[in-house]
Amino acid sequence: MLNAAAAAMPFDIDVSSGWYLADAKSLVGLFGLKLSEPVKVKMYTDWKGAEPFLQSIRGMIV
């Protein structure tokens, strides 16, 4: 779900867990994340651009 939402966006999105950093658009990269712990998402856009992405992942935000 995160990967599909990121792939639909025209800007870069990174996801990190501990020391590991992955491109959110890379399904293979996301396999390296430790998903039993919270992850950080960094979007390279302004707030207006980030809004559709945030809406699509709102069920995953804690």
PDB file of C-alpha atoms in Angstrom:
ATOM      1  CA  MET A   1       0.000   0.000   0.000  1.00  0.00           C
ATOM      2  CA  LEU A   2       2.786   2.452   0.879  1.00  0.00           C
ATOM      3  CA  ASN A   3       4.697   1.483  -2.241  1.00  0.00           C
ATOM      4  CA  ALA A   4       1.670   1.959  -4.526  1.00  0.00           C
ATOM      5  CA  ALA A   5       0.840   5.331  -2.964  1.00  0.00           C
ATOM      6  CA  ALA A   6       4.450   6.501  -3.347  1.00  0.00           C
ATOM      7  CA  ALA A   7       4.681   5.298  -6.945  1.00  0.00           C
ATOM      8  CA  ALA A   8       1.673   7.443  -7.851  1.00  0.00           C
ATOM      9  CA  MET A   9       3.393  10.627  -6.657  1.00  0.00           C
ATOM     10  CA  PRO A  10       5.540  12.860  -8.908  1.00  0.00           C
ATOM     11  CA  PHE A  11       8.091  13.561  -6.144  1.00  0.00           C
ATOM     12  CA  ASP A  12      10.668  11.475  -4.264  1.00  0.00           C
ATOM     13  CA  ILE A  13       9.771   9.763  -1.005  1.00  0.00           C
ATOM     14  CA  ASP A  14      12.227   8.031   1.336  1.00  0.00           C
ATOM     15  CA  VAL A  15      11.404   5.639   4.169  1.00  0.00           C
ATOM     16  CA  SER A  16      13.836   4.921   6.998  1.00  0.00           C
ATOM     17  CA  SER A  17      14.000   2.492   9.876  1.00  0.00           C
ATOM     18  CA  GLY A  18      17.025   2.768  12.128  1.00  0.00           C
ATOM     19  CA  TRP A  19      20.075   3.151   9.892  1.00  0.00           C
ATOM     20  CA  TYR A  20      18.344   1.699   6.803  1.00  0.00           C
ATOM     21  CA  LEU A  21      17.036   4.144   4.159  1.00  0.00           C
ATOM     22  CA  ALA A  22      14.939   3.065   1.178  1.00  0.00           C
ATOM     23  CA  ASP A  23      13.196   4.697  -1.750  1.00  0.00           C
ATOM     24  CA  ALA A  24       9.464   4.325  -1.025  1.00  0.00           C
ATOM     25  CA  LYS A  25       8.861   3.628  -4.718  1.00  0.00           C
ATOM     26  CA  SER A  26      11.164   0.593  -4.595  1.00  0.00           C
ATOM     27  CA  LEU A  27       9.350  -2.525  -3.469  1.00  0.00           C
ATOM     28  CA  VAL A  28      12.655  -4.379  -3.111  1.00  0.00           C
ATOM     29  CA  GLY A  29      14.069  -1.551  -0.984  1.00  0.00           C
ATOM     30  CA  LEU A  30      11.076  -1.651   1.346  1.00  0.00           C
ATOM     31  CA  PHE A  31      11.715  -5.354   2.073  1.00  0.00           C
ATOM     32  CA  GLY A  32      14.810  -4.321   4.035  1.00  0.00           C
ATOM     33  CA  LEU A  33      12.840  -2.251   6.529  1.00  0.00           C
ATOM     34  CA  LYS A  34      12.068  -3.529   9.993  1.00  0.00           C
ATOM     35  CA  LEU A  35       8.300  -3.068   9.906  1.00  0.00           C
ATOM     36  CA  SER A  36       7.761  -4.214  13.479  1.00  0.00           C
ATOM     37  CA  GLU A  37       8.928  -0.717  14.495  1.00  0.00           C
ATOM     38  CA  PRO A  38       7.692   2.683  13.325  1.00  0.00           C
ATOM     39  CA  VAL A  39       9.286   4.018  10.141  1.00  0.00           C
ATOM     40  CA  LYS A  40       9.991   7.616   9.145  1.00  0.00           C
ATOM     41  CA  VAL A  41       8.730   8.946   5.821  1.00  0.00           C
ATOM     42  CA  LYS A  42      10.422  11.923   4.163  1.00  0.00           C
ATOM     43  CA  MET A  43       8.707  13.590   1.202  1.00  0.00           C
ATOM     44  CA  TYR A  44      10.590  15.935  -1.105  1.00  0.00           C
ATOM     45  CA  THR A  45       7.756  18.323  -1.920  1.00  0.00           C
ATOM     46  CA  ASP A  46       5.756  21.162  -0.428  1.00  0.00           C
ATOM     47  CA  TRP A  47       2.701  20.697   1.797  1.00  0.00           C
ATOM     48  CA  LYS A  48       0.248  21.032  -1.099  1.00  0.00           C
ATOM     49  CA  GLY A  49       2.052  18.276  -3.007  1.00  0.00           C
ATOM     50  CA  ALA A  50       2.252  16.023   0.050  1.00  0.00           C
ATOM     51  CA  GLU A  51      -1.442  16.208   0.873  1.00  0.00           C
ATOM     52  CA  PRO A  52      -2.656  13.545  -1.635  1.00  0.00           C
ATOM     53  CA  PHE A  53       0.047  11.131  -0.474  1.00  0.00           C
ATOM     54  CA  LEU A  54      -0.789  11.687   3.190  1.00  0.00           C
ATOM     55  CA  GLN A  55      -4.472  11.073   2.467  1.00  0.00           C
ATOM     56  CA  SER A  56      -3.682   7.789   0.739  1.00  0.00           C
ATOM     57  CA  ILE A  57      -1.605   6.465   3.681  1.00  0.00           C
ATOM     58  CA  ARG A  58      -3.627   7.963   6.542  1.00  0.00           C
ATOM     59  CA  GLY A  59      -4.635   4.490   7.758  1.00  0.00           C
ATOM     60  CA  MET A  60      -0.961   3.671   8.387  1.00  0.00           C
ATOM     61  CA  ILE A  61      -0.073   6.868  10.277  1.00  0.00           C
ATOM     62  CA  VAL A  62       0.215   6.497  14.051  1.00  0.00           C
TER      63      VAL A  62
END
